[in-house]
JSON list of C-alpha atoms in Angstrom, two decimals:
[
{"chain": "A", "resi": 1, "resn": "MET", "atom": "CA", "xyz": [3.96, 15.19, -29.07]},
{"chain": "A", "resi": 2, "resn": "GLN", "atom": "CA", "xyz": [3.83, 12.80, -26.11]},
{"chain": "A", "resi": 3, "resn": "ARG", "atom": "CA", "xyz": [4.06, 9.80, -28.43]},
{"chain": "A", "resi": 4, "resn": "LYS", "atom": "CA", "xyz": [7.04, 11.29, -30.21]},
{"chain": "A", "resi": 5, "resn": "GLN", "atom": "CA", "xyz": [8.79, 11.91, -26.89]},
{"chain": "A", "resi": 6, "resn": "ALA", "atom": "CA", "xyz": [8.04, 8.35, -25.81]},
{"chain": "A", "resi": 7, "resn": "ILE", "atom": "CA", "xyz": [9.66, 7.08, -29.02]},
{"chain": "A", "resi": 8, "resn": "LEU", "atom": "CA", "xyz": [12.77, 9.21, -28.46]},
{"chain": "A", "resi": 9, "resn": "LEU", "atom": "CA", "xyz": [13.12, 8.03, -24.86]},
{"chain": "A", "resi": 10, "resn": "ALA", "atom": "CA", "xyz": [12.79, 4.38, -25.88]},
{"chain": "A", "resi": 11, "resn": "ALA", "atom": "CA", "xyz": [15.26, 4.97, -28.71]},
{"chain": "A", "resi": 12, "resn": "THR", "atom": "CA", "xyz": [17.77, 6.50, -26.29]},
{"chain": "A", "resi": 13, "resn": "GLU", "atom": "CA", "xyz": [17.70, 3.34, -24.21]},
{"chain": "A", "resi": 14, "resn": "HIS", "atom": "CA", "xyz": [17.81, 0.87, -27.11]},
{"chain": "A", "resi": 15, "resn": "PHE", "atom": "CA", "xyz": [20.57, 2.64, -29.03]},
{"chain": "A", "resi": 16, "resn": "GLY", "atom": "CA", "xyz": [22.53, 2.99, -25.78]},
{"chain": "A", "resi": 17, "resn": "ARG", "atom": "CA", "xyz": [22.14, -0.67, -24.84]},
{"chain": "A", "resi": 18, "resn": "PHE", "atom": "CA", "xyz": [22.53, -2.34, -28.22]},
{"chain": "A", "resi": 19, "resn": "GLY", "atom": "CA", "xyz": [24.23, 0.15, -30.54]},
{"chain": "A", "resi": 20, "resn": "PHE", "atom": "CA", "xyz": [22.95, 1.18, -33.94]},
{"chain": "A", "resi": 21, "resn": "ARG", "atom": "CA", "xyz": [22.88, -2.25, -35.57]},
{"chain": "A", "resi": 22, "resn": "GLY", "atom": "CA", "xyz": [21.60, -4.09, -32.53]},
{"chain": "A", "resi": 23, "resn": "ALA", "atom": "CA", "xyz": [18.69, -1.73, -31.83]},
{"chain": "A", "resi": 24, "resn": "SER", "atom": "CA", "xyz": [15.37, -2.86, -33.31]},
{"chain": "A", "resi": 25, "resn": "LEU", "atom": "CA", "xyz": [12.77, -0.37, -34.53]},
{"chain": "A", "resi": 26, "resn": "ARG", "atom": "CA", "xyz": [10.07, -2.88, -33.68]},
{"chain": "A", "resi": 27, "resn": "ASP", "atom": "CA", "xyz": [11.32, -3.16, -30.10]},
{"chain": "A", "resi": 28, "resn": "ILE", "atom": "CA", "xyz": [11.60, 0.62, -29.78]},
{"chain": "A", "resi": 29, "resn": "ALA", "atom": "CA", "xyz": [8.02, 1.01, -30.99]},
{"chain": "A", "resi": 30, "resn": "ARG", "atom": "CA", "xyz": [6.85, -1.64, -28.54]},
{"chain": "A", "resi": 31, "resn": "ASP", "atom": "CA", "xyz": [8.53, -0.01, -25.54]},
{"chain": "A", "resi": 32, "resn": "ALA", "atom": "CA", "xyz": [7.23, 3.41, -26.61]},
{"chain": "A", "resi": 33, "resn": "GLY", "atom": "CA", "xyz": [3.69, 2.02, -26.79]},
{"chain": "A", "resi": 34, "resn": "VAL", "atom": "CA", "xyz": [3.20, 2.92, -30.46]},
{"chain": "A", "resi": 35, "resn": "SER", "atom": "CA", "xyz": [2.90, 1.02, -33.71]},
{"chain": "A", "resi": 36, "resn": "LEU", "atom": "CA", "xyz": [5.87, 0.48, -36.00]},
{"chain": "A", "resi": 37, "resn": "THR", "atom": "CA", "xyz": [3.89, 2.32, -38.68]},
{"chain": "A", "resi": 38, "resn": "LEU", "atom": "CA", "xyz": [3.60, 5.41, -36.49]},
{"chain": "A", "resi": 39, "resn": "LEU", "atom": "CA", "xyz": [7.31, 5.30, -35.65]},
{"chain": "A", "resi": 40, "resn": "ASN", "atom": "CA", "xyz": [8.17, 5.14, -39.35]},
{"chain": "A", "resi": 41, "resn": "HIS", "atom": "CA", "xyz": [5.74, 7.98, -40.04]},
{"chain": "A", "resi": 42, "resn": "HIS", "atom": "CA", "xyz": [7.55, 10.25, -37.59]},
{"chain": "A", "resi": 43, "resn": "PHE", "atom": "CA", "xyz": [11.17, 9.28, -38.36]},
{"chain": "A", "resi": 44, "resn": "GLY", "atom": "CA", "xyz": [11.32, 7.30, -41.60]},
{"chain": "A", "resi": 45, "resn": "SER", "atom": "CA", "xyz": [14.43, 5.22, -40.92]},
{"chain": "A", "resi": 46, "resn": "LYS", "atom": "CA", "xyz": [16.67, 3.98, -38.14]},
{"chain": "A", "resi": 47, "resn": "ALA", "atom": "CA", "xyz": [19.40, 6.47, -39.07]},
{"chain": "A", "resi": 48, "resn": "SER", "atom": "CA", "xyz": [16.90, 9.36, -38.96]},
{"chain": "A", "resi": 49, "resn": "LEU", "atom": "CA", "xyz": [15.63, 8.15, -35.58]},
{"chain": "A", "resi": 50, "resn": "LEU", "atom": "CA", "xyz": [19.19, 8.07, -34.20]},
{"chain": "A", "resi": 51, "resn": "ALA", "atom": "CA", "xyz": [19.81, 11.61, -35.44]},
{"chain": "A", "resi": 52, "resn": "ALA", "atom": "CA", "xyz": [16.57, 12.81, -33.84]},
{"chain": "A", "resi": 53, "resn": "THR", "atom": "CA", "xyz": [17.43, 11.00, -30.61]},
{"chain": "A", "resi": 54, "resn": "VAL", "atom": "CA", "xyz": [20.77, 12.76, -30.38]},
{"chain": "A", "resi": 55, "resn": "ASP", "atom": "CA", "xyz": [19.18, 16.12, -31.25]},
{"chain": "A", "resi": 56, "resn": "SER", "atom": "CA", "xyz": [16.66, 15.61, -28.44]},
{"chain": "A", "resi": 57, "resn": "GLN", "atom": "CA", "xyz": [19.56, 15.50, -25.97]},
{"chain": "A", "resi": 58, "resn": "ASP", "atom": "CA", "xyz": [20.99, 18.82, -27.11]},
{"chain": "A", "resi": 59, "resn": "ALA", "atom": "CA", "xyz": [20.87, 20.47, -23.67]},
{"chain": "A", "resi": 60, "resn": "ARG", "atom": "CA", "xyz": [22.68, 17.57, -22.02]},
{"chain": "A", "resi": 61, "resn": "LEU", "atom": "CA", "xyz": [25.31, 17.54, -24.75]},
{"chain": "A", "resi": 62, "resn": "ASP", "atom": "CA", "xyz": [26.26, 21.08, -23.77]},
{"chain": "A", "resi": 63, "resn": "GLN", "atom": "CA", "xyz": [26.41, 20.53, -19.99]},
{"chain": "A", "resi": 64, "resn": "ARG", "atom": "CA", "xyz": [29.84, 18.90, -19.78]},
{"chain": "A", "resi": 65, "resn": "ALA", "atom": "CA", "xyz": [31.34, 21.38, -22.26]},
{"chain": "A", "resi": 66, "resn": "ALA", "atom": "CA", "xyz": [29.91, 24.29, -20.26]},
{"chain": "A", "resi": 67, "resn": "ALA", "atom": "CA", "xyz": [31.31, 22.90, -16.99]},
{"chain": "A", "resi": 68, "resn": "LEU", "atom": "CA", "xyz": [34.78, 22.51, -18.50]},
{"chain": "A", "resi": 69, "resn": "THR", "atom": "CA", "xyz": [34.63, 26.00, -20.00]},
{"chain": "A", "resi": 70, "resn": "ASP", "atom": "CA", "xyz": [33.60, 27.49, -16.65]},
{"chain": "A", "resi": 71, "resn": "VAL", "atom": "CA", "xyz": [36.70, 25.98, -15.02]},
{"chain": "A", "resi": 72, "resn": "GLN", "atom": "CA", "xyz": [38.90, 27.91, -17.42]},
{"chain": "A", "resi": 73, "resn": "ARG", "atom": "CA", "xyz": [37.01, 31.13, -16.69]},
{"chain": "A", "resi": 74, "resn": "GLY", "atom": "CA", "xyz": [37.38, 30.79, -12.93]},
{"chain": "A", "resi": 75, "resn": "ALA", "atom": "CA", "xyz": [37.96, 33.98, -10.99]},
{"chain": "A", "resi": 76, "resn": "SER", "atom": "CA", "xyz": [41.21, 32.72, -9.47]},
{"chain": "A", "resi": 77, "resn": "GLY", "atom": "CA", "xyz": [42.71, 32.15, -12.90]},
{"chain": "A", "resi": 78, "resn": "THR", "atom": "CA", "xyz": [44.48, 29.02, -11.68]},
{"chain": "A", "resi": 79, "resn": "TRP", "atom": "CA", "xyz": [43.36, 25.62, -12.91]},
{"chain": "A", "resi": 80, "resn": "GLY", "atom": "CA", "xyz": [44.97, 22.44, -14.07]},
{"chain": "A", "resi": 81, "resn": "VAL", "atom": "CA", "xyz": [44.33, 18.79, -14.84]},
{"chain": "A", "resi": 82, "resn": "ARG", "atom": "CA", "xyz": [42.70, 18.06, -11.49]},
{"chain": "A", "resi": 83, "resn": "GLU", "atom": "CA", "xyz": [40.20, 20.89, -11.88]},
{"chain": "A", "resi": 84, "resn": "LEU", "atom": "CA", "xyz": [39.29, 19.71, -15.38]},
{"chain": "A", "resi": 85, "resn": "VAL", "atom": "CA", "xyz": [38.83, 16.13, -14.17]},
{"chain": "A", "resi": 86, "resn": "GLN", "atom": "CA", "xyz": [36.72, 17.34, -11.24]},
{"chain": "A", "resi": 87, "resn": "ALA", "atom": "CA", "xyz": [34.46, 19.35, -13.54]},
{"chain": "A", "resi": 88, "resn": "TRP", "atom": "CA", "xyz": [33.98, 16.34, -15.85]},
{"chain": "A", "resi": 89, "resn": "VAL", "atom": "CA", "xyz": [33.10, 14.00, -12.97]},
{"chain": "A", "resi": 90, "resn": "ASP", "atom": "CA", "xyz": [30.79, 16.53, -11.30]},
{"chain": "A", "resi": 91, "resn": "ALA", "atom": "CA", "xyz": [28.90, 17.17, -14.53]},
{"chain": "A", "resi": 92, "resn": "ASP", "atom": "CA", "xyz": [28.46, 13.48, -15.31]},
{"chain": "A", "resi": 93, "resn": "SER", "atom": "CA", "xyz": [27.54, 12.64, -11.71]},
{"chain": "A", "resi": 94, "resn": "ALA", "atom": "CA", "xyz": [24.76, 15.21, -11.84]},
{"chain": "A", "resi": 95, "resn": "THR", "atom": "CA", "xyz": [23.54, 13.74, -15.12]},
{"chain": "A", "resi": 96, "resn": "ALA", "atom": "CA", "xyz": [23.70, 10.19, -13.77]},
{"chain": "A", "resi": 97, "resn": "ALA", "atom": "CA", "xyz": [21.51, 11.13, -10.79]},
{"chain": "A", "resi": 98, "resn": "THR", "atom": "CA", "xyz": [18.37, 10.38, -12.84]},
{"chain": "A", "resi": 99, "resn": "ARG", "atom": "CA", "xyz": [17.42, 7.40, -14.99]},
{"chain": "A", "resi": 100, "resn": "ASP", "atom": "CA", "xyz": [17.06, 9.58, -18.10]},
{"chain": "A", "resi": 101, "resn": "GLY", "atom": "CA", "xyz": [20.53, 10.96, -17.47]},
{"chain": "A", "resi": 102, "resn": "ARG", "atom": "CA", "xyz": [22.01, 7.48, -17.17]},
{"chain": "A", "resi": 103, "resn": "LEU", "atom": "CA", "xyz": [20.30, 6.49, -20.41]},
{"chain": "A", "resi": 104, "resn": "PHE", "atom": "CA", "xyz": [21.91, 9.51, -22.06]},
{"chain": "A", "resi": 105, "resn": "LEU", "atom": "CA", "xyz": [25.39, 8.68, -20.77]},
{"chain": "A", "resi": 106, "resn": "GLN", "atom": "CA", "xyz": [24.98, 5.11, -21.97]},
{"chain": "A", "resi": 107, "resn": "LEU", "atom": "CA", "xyz": [23.95, 6.40, -25.41]},
{"chain": "A", "resi": 108, "resn": "VAL", "atom": "CA", "xyz": [27.02, 8.65, -25.61]},
{"chain": "A", "resi": 109, "resn": "ALA", "atom": "CA", "xyz": [29.34, 5.78, -24.68]},
{"chain": "A", "resi": 110, "resn": "ARG", "atom": "CA", "xyz": [27.77, 3.22, -27.03]},
{"chain": "A", "resi": 111, "resn": "ILE", "atom": "CA", "xyz": [27.27, 5.34, -30.14]},
{"chain": "A", "resi": 112, "resn": "GLY", "atom": "CA", "xyz": [30.54, 7.19, -29.63]},
{"chain": "A", "resi": 113, "resn": "ALA", "atom": "CA", "xyz": [32.36, 3.85, -29.87]},
{"chain": "A", "resi": 114, "resn": "ASP", "atom": "CA", "xyz": [30.15, 2.44, -32.64]},
{"chain": "A", "resi": 115, "resn": "THR", "atom": "CA", "xyz": [32.29, 1.82, -35.73]},
{"chain": "A", "resi": 116, "resn": "CYS", "atom": "CA", "xyz": [29.51, 0.89, -38.16]},
{"chain": "A", "resi": 117, "resn": "ASN", "atom": "CA", "xyz": [29.15, 3.12, -41.22]},
{"chain": "A", "resi": 118, "resn": "GLU", "atom": "CA", "xyz": [25.37, 2.98, -41.44]},
{"chain": "A", "resi": 119, "resn": "PHE", "atom": "CA", "xyz": [24.68, 6.43, -40.01]},
{"chain": "A", "resi": 120, "resn": "ASP", "atom": "CA", "xyz": [26.08, 9.91, -40.53]},
{"chain": "A", "resi": 121, "resn": "PRO", "atom": "CA", "xyz": [29.51, 10.11, -38.84]},
{"chain": "A", "resi": 122, "resn": "ALA", "atom": "CA", "xyz": [28.67, 13.68, -37.86]},
{"chain": "A", "resi": 123, "resn": "ILE", "atom": "CA", "xyz": [26.29, 12.19, -35.27]},
{"chain": "A", "resi": 124, "resn": "ARG", "atom": "CA", "xyz": [29.18, 10.40, -33.59]},
{"chain": "A", "resi": 125, "resn": "ALA", "atom": "CA", "xyz": [31.45, 13.43, -33.83]},
{"chain": "A", "resi": 126, "resn": "GLY", "atom": "CA", "xyz": [28.87, 15.72, -32.27]},
{"chain": "A", "resi": 127, "resn": "LEU", "atom": "CA", "xyz": [27.87, 13.42, -29.45]},
{"chain": "A", "resi": 128, "resn": "ASP", "atom": "CA", "xyz": [30.46, 14.60, -26.96]},
{"chain": "A", "resi": 129, "resn": "ARG", "atom": "CA", "xyz": [31.06, 18.31, -27.35]},
{"chain": "A", "resi": 130, "resn": "GLY", "atom": "CA", "xyz": [32.83, 18.36, -24.04]},
{"chain": "A", "resi": 131, "resn": "ALA", "atom": "CA", "xyz": [35.63, 16.15, -25.38]},
{"chain": "A", "resi": 132, "resn": "GLN", "atom": "CA", "xyz": [37.02, 18.85, -27.65]},
{"chain": "A", "resi": 133, "resn": "VAL", "atom": "CA", "xyz": [36.89, 21.41, -24.86]},
{"chain": "A", "resi": 134, "resn": "PHE", "atom": "CA", "xyz": [38.72, 18.98, -22.55]},
{"chain": "A", "resi": 135, "resn": "ILE", "atom": "CA", "xyz": [41.41, 18.15, -25.14]},
{"chain": "A", "resi": 136, "resn": "GLU", "atom": "CA", "xyz": [42.09, 21.79, -25.92]},
{"chain": "A", "resi": 137, "resn": "ALA", "atom": "CA", "xyz": [42.21, 22.64, -22.21]},
{"chain": "A", "resi": 138, "resn": "LEU", "atom": "CA", "xyz": [44.74, 19.87, -21.58]},
{"chain": "A", "resi": 139, "resn": "GLN", "atom": "CA", "xyz": [46.97, 21.29, -24.28]},
{"chain": "A", "resi": 140, "resn": "ARG", "atom": "CA", "xyz": [46.73, 24.72, -22.71]},
{"chain": "A", "resi": 141, "resn": "CYS", "atom": "CA", "xyz": [47.86, 23.55, -19.29]},
{"chain": "A", "resi": 142, "resn": "ARG", "atom": "CA", "xyz": [50.32, 20.95, -20.67]},
{"chain": "A", "resi": 143, "resn": "PRO", "atom": "CA", "xyz": [51.65, 22.56, -23.88]},
{"chain": "A", "resi": 144, "resn": "GLN", "atom": "CA", "xyz": [54.43, 19.99, -24.14]},
{"chain": "A", "resi": 145, "resn": "ALA", "atom": "CA", "xyz": [51.88, 17.19, -24.61]},
{"chain": "A", "resi": 146, "resn": "SER", "atom": "CA", "xyz": [50.93, 16.16, -28.14]},
{"chain": "A", "resi": 147, "resn": "ARG", "atom": "CA", "xyz": [47.41, 16.36, -29.48]},
{"chain": "A", "resi": 148, "resn": "ARG", "atom": "CA", "xyz": [47.35, 12.57, -29.73]},
{"chain": "A", "resi": 149, "resn": "ALA", "atom": "CA", "xyz": [48.31, 12.22, -26.06]},
{"chain": "A", "resi": 150, "resn": "ALA", "atom": "CA", "xyz": [45.53, 14.63, -25.04]},
{"chain": "A", "resi": 151, "resn": "GLU", "atom": "CA", "xyz": [43.01, 12.71, -27.15]},
{"chain": "A", "resi": 152, "resn": "SER", "atom": "CA", "xyz": [44.10, 9.40, -25.62]},
{"chain": "A", "resi": 153, "resn": "ALA", "atom": "CA", "xyz": [43.79, 10.85, -22.12]},
{"chain": "A", "resi": 154, "resn": "CYS", "atom": "CA", "xyz": [40.29, 12.08, -22.94]},
{"chain": "A", "resi": 155, "resn": "LEU", "atom": "CA", "xyz": [39.18, 8.69, -24.29]},
{"chain": "A", "resi": 156, "resn": "TRP", "atom": "CA", "xyz": [40.54, 6.91, -21.21]},
{"chain": "A", "resi": 157, "resn": "LEU", "atom": "CA", "xyz": [38.92, 9.35, -18.80]},
{"chain": "A", "resi": 158, "resn": "GLY", "atom": "CA", "xyz": [35.54, 9.10, -20.53]},
{"chain": "A", "resi": 159, "resn": "ALA", "atom": "CA", "xyz": [35.62, 5.30, -20.47]},
{"chain": "A", "resi": 160, "resn": "VAL", "atom": "CA", "xyz": [36.48, 5.11, -16.77]},
{"chain": "A", "resi": 161, "resn": "VAL", "atom": "CA", "xyz": [33.88, 7.69, -15.75]},
{"chain": "A", "resi": 162, "resn": "ASP", "atom": "CA", "xyz": [31.20, 5.97, -17.84]},
{"chain": "A", "resi": 163, "resn": "ARG", "atom": "CA", "xyz": [32.03, 2.62, -16.25]},
{"chain": "A", "resi": 164, "resn": "SER", "atom": "CA", "xyz": [31.91, 4.20, -12.79]},
{"chain": "A", "resi": 165, "resn": "LEU", "atom": "CA", "xyz": [28.59, 6.00, -13.21]},
{"chain": "A", "resi": 166, "resn": "VAL", "atom": "CA", "xyz": [26.52, 3.89, -15.60]},
{"chain": "A", "resi": 167, "resn": "PRO", "atom": "CA", "xyz": [25.56, 0.30, -14.75]},
{"chain": "A", "resi": 168, "resn": "MET", "atom": "CA", "xyz": [26.60, -2.27, -17.31]},
{"chain": "A", "resi": 169, "resn": "GLN", "atom": "CA", "xyz": [23.30, -4.17, -17.02]},
{"chain": "A", "resi": 170, "resn": "PRO", "atom": "CA", "xyz": [20.18, -3.01, -18.93]},
{"chain": "A", "resi": 171, "resn": "LEU", "atom": "CA", "xyz": [18.53, 0.04, -17.41]},
{"chain": "A", "resi": 172, "resn": "SER", "atom": "CA", "xyz": [14.92, -1.07, -17.96]},
{"chain": "A", "resi": 173, "resn": "GLY", "atom": "CA", "xyz": [12.97, -0.69, -14.75]},
{"chain": "A", "resi": 174, "resn": "ASP", "atom": "CA", "xyz": [15.64, 1.55, -13.20]},
{"chain": "A", "resi": 175, "resn": "SER", "atom": "CA", "xyz": [14.12, 3.95, -10.73]},
{"chain": "A", "resi": 176, "resn": "GLU", "atom": "CA", "xyz": [14.28, 7.73, -10.45]},
{"chain": "A", "resi": 177, "resn": "ARG", "atom": "CA", "xyz": [15.42, 7.62, -6.83]},
{"chain": "A", "resi": 178, "resn": "GLY", "atom": "CA", "xyz": [18.27, 9.92, -5.95]},
{"chain": "A", "resi": 179, "resn": "ASP", "atom": "CA", "xyz": [20.29, 7.17, -4.31]},
{"chain": "A", "resi": 180, "resn": "GLY", "atom": "CA", "xyz": [22.38, 6.32, -7.36]},
{"chain": "A", "resi": 181, "resn": "PRO", "atom": "CA", "xyz": [25.95, 7.44, -8.19]},
{"chain": "A", "resi": 182, "resn": "GLU", "atom": "CA", "xyz": [25.52, 10.89, -6.61]},
{"chain": "A", "resi": 183, "resn": "ALA", "atom": "CA", "xyz": [25.08, 9.31, -3.18]},
{"chain": "A", "resi": 184, "resn": "ALA", "atom": "CA", "xyz": [28.53, 7.69, -3.31]},
{"chain": "A", "resi": 185, "resn": "ASN", "atom": "CA", "xyz": [30.81, 8.25, -0.33]},
{"chain": "A", "resi": 186, "resn": "ARG", "atom": "CA", "xyz": [32.84, 11.46, -0.53]},
{"chain": "A", "resi": 187, "resn": "ASP", "atom": "CA", "xyz": [36.02, 9.54, 0.21]},
{"chain": "A", "resi": 188, "resn": "ASP", "atom": "CA", "xyz": [35.34, 7.26, -2.76]},
{"chain": "A", "resi": 189, "resn": "GLU", "atom": "CA", "xyz": [34.79, 10.27, -4.99]},
{"chain": "A", "resi": 190, "resn": "GLU", "atom": "CA", "xyz": [38.06, 11.83, -3.84]},
{"chain": "A", "resi": 191, "resn": "ARG", "atom": "CA", "xyz": [39.92, 8.60, -4.57]},
{"chain": "A", "resi": 192, "resn": "LEU", "atom": "CA", "xyz": [38.33, 8.48, -8.02]},
{"chain": "A", "resi": 193, "resn": "ILE", "atom": "CA", "xyz": [39.40, 12.08, -8.74]},
{"chain": "A", "resi": 194, "resn": "ARG", "atom": "CA", "xyz": [42.98, 11.35, -7.67]},
{"chain": "A", "resi": 195, "resn": "PHE", "atom": "CA", "xyz": [43.08, 8.16, -9.75]},
{"chain": "A", "resi": 196, "resn": "LEU", "atom": "CA", "xyz": [41.72, 9.91, -12.84]},
{"chain": "A", "resi": 197, "resn": "THR", "atom": "CA", "xyz": [44.03, 12.89, -12.45]},
{"chain": "A", "resi": 198, "resn": "ALA", "atom": "CA", "xyz": [47.07, 10.64, -12.14]},
{"chain": "A", "resi": 199, "resn": "GLY", "atom": "CA", "xyz": [45.99, 8.65, -15.20]},
{"chain": "A", "resi": 200, "resn": "VAL", "atom": "CA", "xyz": [45.49, 11.75, -17.33]},
{"chain": "A", "resi": 201, "resn": "GLU", "atom": "CA", "xyz": [48.81, 13.22, -16.16]},
{"chain": "A", "resi": 202, "resn": "ALA", "atom": "CA", "xyz": [50.58, 9.96, -17.06]},
{"chain": "A", "resi": 203, "resn": "ALA", "atom": "CA", "xyz": [49.01, 9.92, -20.52]},
{"chain": "A", "resi": 204, "resn": "LEU", "atom": "CA", "xyz": [50.33, 13.42, -21.19]},
{"chain": "A", "resi": 205, "resn": "VAL", "atom": "CA", "xyz": [53.96, 12.62, -20.39]},
{"chain": "A", "resi": 206, "resn": "THR", "atom": "CA", "xyz": [56.13, 12.58, -23.49]},
{"chain": "A", "resi": 207, "resn": "PRO", "atom": "CA", "xyz": [58.19, 9.37, -23.52]},
{"chain": "A", "resi": 208, "resn": "ALA", "atom": "CA", "xyz": [61.90, 10.01, -23.35]},
{"chain": "A", "resi": 209, "resn": "ARG", "atom": "CA", "xyz": [63.72, 9.10, -26.54]},
{"chain": "A", "resi": 210, "resn": "ALA", "atom": "CA", "xyz": [66.26, 6.34, -26.30]},
{"chain": "A", "resi": 211, "resn": "PRO", "atom": "CA", "xyz": [69.82, 7.68, -26.70]},
{"chain": "A", "resi": 212, "resn": "ALA", "atom": "CA", "xyz": [71.38, 7.15, -30.09]},
{"chain": "A", "resi": 213, "resn": "ALA", "atom": "CA", "xyz": [73.61, 4.10, -30.33]},
{"chain": "A", "resi": 214, "resn": "VAL", "atom": "CA", "xyz": [77.29, 4.96, -29.90]},
{"chain": "A", "resi": 215, "resn": "PRO", "atom": "CA", "xyz": [79.63, 3.12, -32.29]},
{"chain": "A", "resi": 216, "resn": "ALA", "atom": "CA", "xyz": [81.95, 0.76, -30.47]},
{"chain": "A", "resi": 217, "resn": "ALA", "atom": "CA", "xyz": [85.49, 2.06, -30.15]},
{"chain": "A", "resi": 218, "resn": "THR", "atom": "CA", "xyz": [87.91, 0.44, -32.55]},
{"chain": "A", "resi": 219, "resn": "THR", "atom": "CA", "xyz": [91.06, -1.15, -31.24]},
{"chain": "A", "resi": 220, "resn": "PRO", "atom": "CA", "xyz": [94.49, -0.35, -32.70]},
{"chain": "A", "resi": 221, "resn": "SER", "atom": "CA", "xyz": [94.65, -3.79, -34.31]},
{"chain": "A", "resi": 222, "resn": "GLU", "atom": "CA", "xyz": [91.29, -3.22, -36.01]},
{"chain": "A", "resi": 223, "resn": "THR", "atom": "CA", "xyz": [92.55, 0.13, -37.30]},
{"chain": "A", "resi": 224, "resn": "GLN", "atom": "CA", "xyz": [95.70, -1.49, -38.72]},
{"chain": "A", "resi": 225, "resn": "GLU", "atom": "CA", "xyz": [93.65, -4.30, -40.31]},
{"chain": "A", "resi": 226, "resn": "SER", "atom": "CA", "xyz": [91.40, -1.76, -41.98]},
{"chain": "A", "resi": 227, "resn": "ALA", "atom": "CA", "xyz": [94.41, 0.10, -43.36]},
{"chain": "A", "resi": 228, "resn": "LEU", "atom": "CA", "xyz": [95.93, -3.09, -44.78]},
{"chain": "A", "resi": 229, "resn": "THR", "atom": "CA", "xyz": [92.72, -4.13, -46.51]},
{"chain": "A", "resi": 230, "resn": "ALA", "atom": "CA", "xyz": [91.91, -0.70, -47.85]}
]
């Protein structure tokens, strides 16, 4: 069981850093401290390993969705875009407080954006359960916004939060110290929340339609010319 867990942890990092095509089973086996033969024995193929890797993160996949759902069940009964954004950031900040959590967030970002067709698309669709909760909540508090606008706002928010919380460089050798993203200055966090809220609000605004063109008024001479040529 320990070897299998070591494989899944190494796979989380490699799939998150390099994507599905770029990840190497040989490199995953090496970092997990097992043979390639043993890795293939447990998982059979790269696609099966990716599916198992995502399944192993099941509890984390539910955390953001649960946080966003809790906002809507708040005792006060009043919530809006800011509260949803705050819940998203708080959930991801808590996840990013550990190296394993940062590996997970990197995996979600990389595989969620992976456009290759070499693995089951249901894996990509199920990676971020919180996204659907967030989109539906946006439409509840901004019913005038289209579904497409809510989806765009969600994609933008996720990308900015990922960039803020997960380092772009490889995470190998990253420590488990609690002095990562969660130790950021409170003022910085407040500015981030305001920035994200404003961005989401802007994405939900329905563009005003341009007024229909008004035909130019005809002059009396034009009217007479039209009558003569009719």
